[in-house]
């Protein structure tokens, strides 16, 4: 799934993304570190992997979108 980076805190290594429908979803440091990234800038296009759905949706991986 693709999303757009919305917020990122380099101290906690967590933040949030906006899904393509505009829904914000938070991610924790575990998801960020699983993707091997060092930095994330708001507005960057990212690829995410998730578990659950609806209110229980949880991001398990954040990495850069490659084509």
JSON list of C-alpha atoms in Angstrom, two decimals:
[
{"chain": "A", "resi": 1, "resn": "UNK", "atom": "CA", "xyz": [0.00, 0.00, 0.00]},
{"chain": "A", "resi": 2, "resn": "UNK", "atom": "CA", "xyz": [1.19, 3.53, -0.67]},
{"chain": "A", "resi": 3, "resn": "UNK", "atom": "CA", "xyz": [0.87, 6.62, 1.51]},
{"chain": "A", "resi": 4, "resn": "UNK", "atom": "CA", "xyz": [2.38, 10.07, 2.00]},
{"chain": "A", "resi": 5, "resn": "UNK", "atom": "CA", "xyz": [4.58, 10.89, 4.99]},
{"chain": "A", "resi": 6, "resn": "UNK", "atom": "CA", "xyz": [2.74, 13.41, 7.13]},
{"chain": "A", "resi": 7, "resn": "UNK", "atom": "CA", "xyz": [4.77, 13.78, 10.33]},
{"chain": "A", "resi": 8, "resn": "UNK", "atom": "CA", "xyz": [8.07, 12.37, 11.58]},
{"chain": "A", "resi": 9, "resn": "UNK", "atom": "CA", "xyz": [9.92, 12.83, 14.87]},
{"chain": "A", "resi": 10, "resn": "UNK", "atom": "CA", "xyz": [13.60, 11.94, 14.51]},
{"chain": "A", "resi": 11, "resn": "UNK", "atom": "CA", "xyz": [14.03, 11.57, 18.29]},
{"chain": "A", "resi": 12, "resn": "UNK", "atom": "CA", "xyz": [11.29, 8.96, 18.72]},
{"chain": "A", "resi": 13, "resn": "UNK", "atom": "CA", "xyz": [11.59, 7.63, 15.13]},
{"chain": "A", "resi": 14, "resn": "UNK", "atom": "CA", "xyz": [7.80, 7.62, 14.87]},
{"chain": "A", "resi": 15, "resn": "UNK", "atom": "CA", "xyz": [5.23, 9.65, 13.02]},
{"chain": "A", "resi": 16, "resn": "UNK", "atom": "CA", "xyz": [2.22, 9.38, 10.77]},
{"chain": "A", "resi": 17, "resn": "UNK", "atom": "CA", "xyz": [1.25, 8.96, 7.14]},
{"chain": "A", "resi": 18, "resn": "UNK", "atom": "CA", "xyz": [-1.77, 9.99, 5.12]},
{"chain": "A", "resi": 19, "resn": "UNK", "atom": "CA", "xyz": [-3.46, 7.23, 3.19]},
{"chain": "A", "resi": 20, "resn": "UNK", "atom": "CA", "xyz": [-4.61, 8.09, -0.33]},
{"chain": "A", "resi": 21, "resn": "UNK", "atom": "CA", "xyz": [-8.12, 8.78, 0.98]},
{"chain": "A", "resi": 22, "resn": "UNK", "atom": "CA", "xyz": [-6.68, 11.36, 3.42]},
{"chain": "A", "resi": 23, "resn": "UNK", "atom": "CA", "xyz": [-6.91, 9.18, 6.54]},
{"chain": "A", "resi": 24, "resn": "UNK", "atom": "CA", "xyz": [-4.01, 9.78, 8.95]},
{"chain": "A", "resi": 25, "resn": "UNK", "atom": "CA", "xyz": [-2.42, 6.65, 10.44]},
{"chain": "A", "resi": 26, "resn": "UNK", "atom": "CA", "xyz": [0.33, 6.71, 13.08]},
{"chain": "A", "resi": 27, "resn": "UNK", "atom": "CA", "xyz": [3.39, 4.47, 13.00]},
{"chain": "A", "resi": 28, "resn": "UNK", "atom": "CA", "xyz": [5.82, 3.59, 15.78]},
{"chain": "A", "resi": 29, "resn": "UNK", "atom": "CA", "xyz": [9.58, 3.26, 15.77]},
{"chain": "A", "resi": 30, "resn": "UNK", "atom": "CA", "xyz": [9.32, -0.50, 15.12]},
{"chain": "A", "resi": 31, "resn": "UNK", "atom": "CA", "xyz": [7.65, 0.09, 11.74]},
{"chain": "A", "resi": 32, "resn": "UNK", "atom": "CA", "xyz": [10.15, 2.81, 10.83]},
{"chain": "A", "resi": 33, "resn": "UNK", "atom": "CA", "xyz": [13.18, 0.70, 11.77]},
{"chain": "A", "resi": 34, "resn": "UNK", "atom": "CA", "xyz": [11.81, -2.35, 9.93]},
{"chain": "A", "resi": 35, "resn": "UNK", "atom": "CA", "xyz": [12.07, -0.36, 6.69]},
{"chain": "A", "resi": 36, "resn": "UNK", "atom": "CA", "xyz": [15.74, 0.48, 7.18]},
{"chain": "A", "resi": 37, "resn": "UNK", "atom": "CA", "xyz": [15.23, 4.22, 6.76]},
{"chain": "A", "resi": 38, "resn": "UNK", "atom": "CA", "xyz": [17.37, 6.87, 8.43]},
{"chain": "A", "resi": 39, "resn": "UNK", "atom": "CA", "xyz": [15.17, 9.91, 7.81]},
{"chain": "A", "resi": 40, "resn": "UNK", "atom": "CA", "xyz": [11.69, 10.72, 6.55]},
{"chain": "A", "resi": 41, "resn": "UNK", "atom": "CA", "xyz": [10.50, 14.08, 5.25]},
{"chain": "A", "resi": 42, "resn": "UNK", "atom": "CA", "xyz": [6.85, 15.14, 5.23]},
{"chain": "A", "resi": 43, "resn": "UNK", "atom": "CA", "xyz": [5.46, 14.84, 1.71]},
{"chain": "A", "resi": 44, "resn": "UNK", "atom": "CA", "xyz": [7.62, 11.86, 0.74]},
{"chain": "A", "resi": 45, "resn": "UNK", "atom": "CA", "xyz": [5.79, 9.02, -0.92]},
{"chain": "A", "resi": 46, "resn": "UNK", "atom": "CA", "xyz": [6.21, 5.80, 1.09]},
{"chain": "A", "resi": 47, "resn": "UNK", "atom": "CA", "xyz": [5.23, 2.17, 0.91]},
{"chain": "A", "resi": 48, "resn": "UNK", "atom": "CA", "xyz": [3.61, 0.74, 4.01]},
{"chain": "A", "resi": 49, "resn": "UNK", "atom": "CA", "xyz": [2.58, -2.69, 5.19]},
{"chain": "A", "resi": 50, "resn": "UNK", "atom": "CA", "xyz": [-0.30, -2.94, 7.64]},
{"chain": "A", "resi": 51, "resn": "UNK", "atom": "CA", "xyz": [-2.18, -5.31, 9.92]},
{"chain": "A", "resi": 52, "resn": "UNK", "atom": "CA", "xyz": [-5.83, -5.12, 10.89]},
{"chain": "A", "resi": 53, "resn": "UNK", "atom": "CA", "xyz": [-8.43, -2.80, 9.49]},
{"chain": "A", "resi": 54, "resn": "UNK", "atom": "CA", "xyz": [-10.58, 0.14, 10.44]},
{"chain": "A", "resi": 55, "resn": "UNK", "atom": "CA", "xyz": [-9.79, 1.56, 13.88]},
{"chain": "A", "resi": 56, "resn": "UNK", "atom": "CA", "xyz": [-7.43, -1.39, 14.52]},
{"chain": "A", "resi": 57, "resn": "UNK", "atom": "CA", "xyz": [-5.24, -0.62, 11.47]},
{"chain": "A", "resi": 58, "resn": "UNK", "atom": "CA", "xyz": [-1.57, -0.76, 12.45]},
{"chain": "A", "resi": 59, "resn": "UNK", "atom": "CA", "xyz": [1.47, 0.02, 10.29]},
{"chain": "A", "resi": 60, "resn": "UNK", "atom": "CA", "xyz": [4.17, -2.67, 10.51]},
{"chain": "A", "resi": 61, "resn": "UNK", "atom": "CA", "xyz": [6.62, -1.32, 7.89]},
{"chain": "A", "resi": 62, "resn": "UNK", "atom": "CA", "xyz": [7.47, 2.07, 6.40]},
{"chain": "A", "resi": 63, "resn": "UNK", "atom": "CA", "xyz": [9.89, 2.30, 3.49]},
{"chain": "A", "resi": 64, "resn": "UNK", "atom": "CA", "xyz": [10.43, 4.52, 0.48]},
{"chain": "A", "resi": 65, "resn": "UNK", "atom": "CA", "xyz": [8.24, 3.97, -2.54]},
{"chain": "A", "resi": 66, "resn": "UNK", "atom": "CA", "xyz": [10.26, 2.71, -5.49]},
{"chain": "A", "resi": 67, "resn": "UNK", "atom": "CA", "xyz": [9.03, 2.27, -9.01]}
]
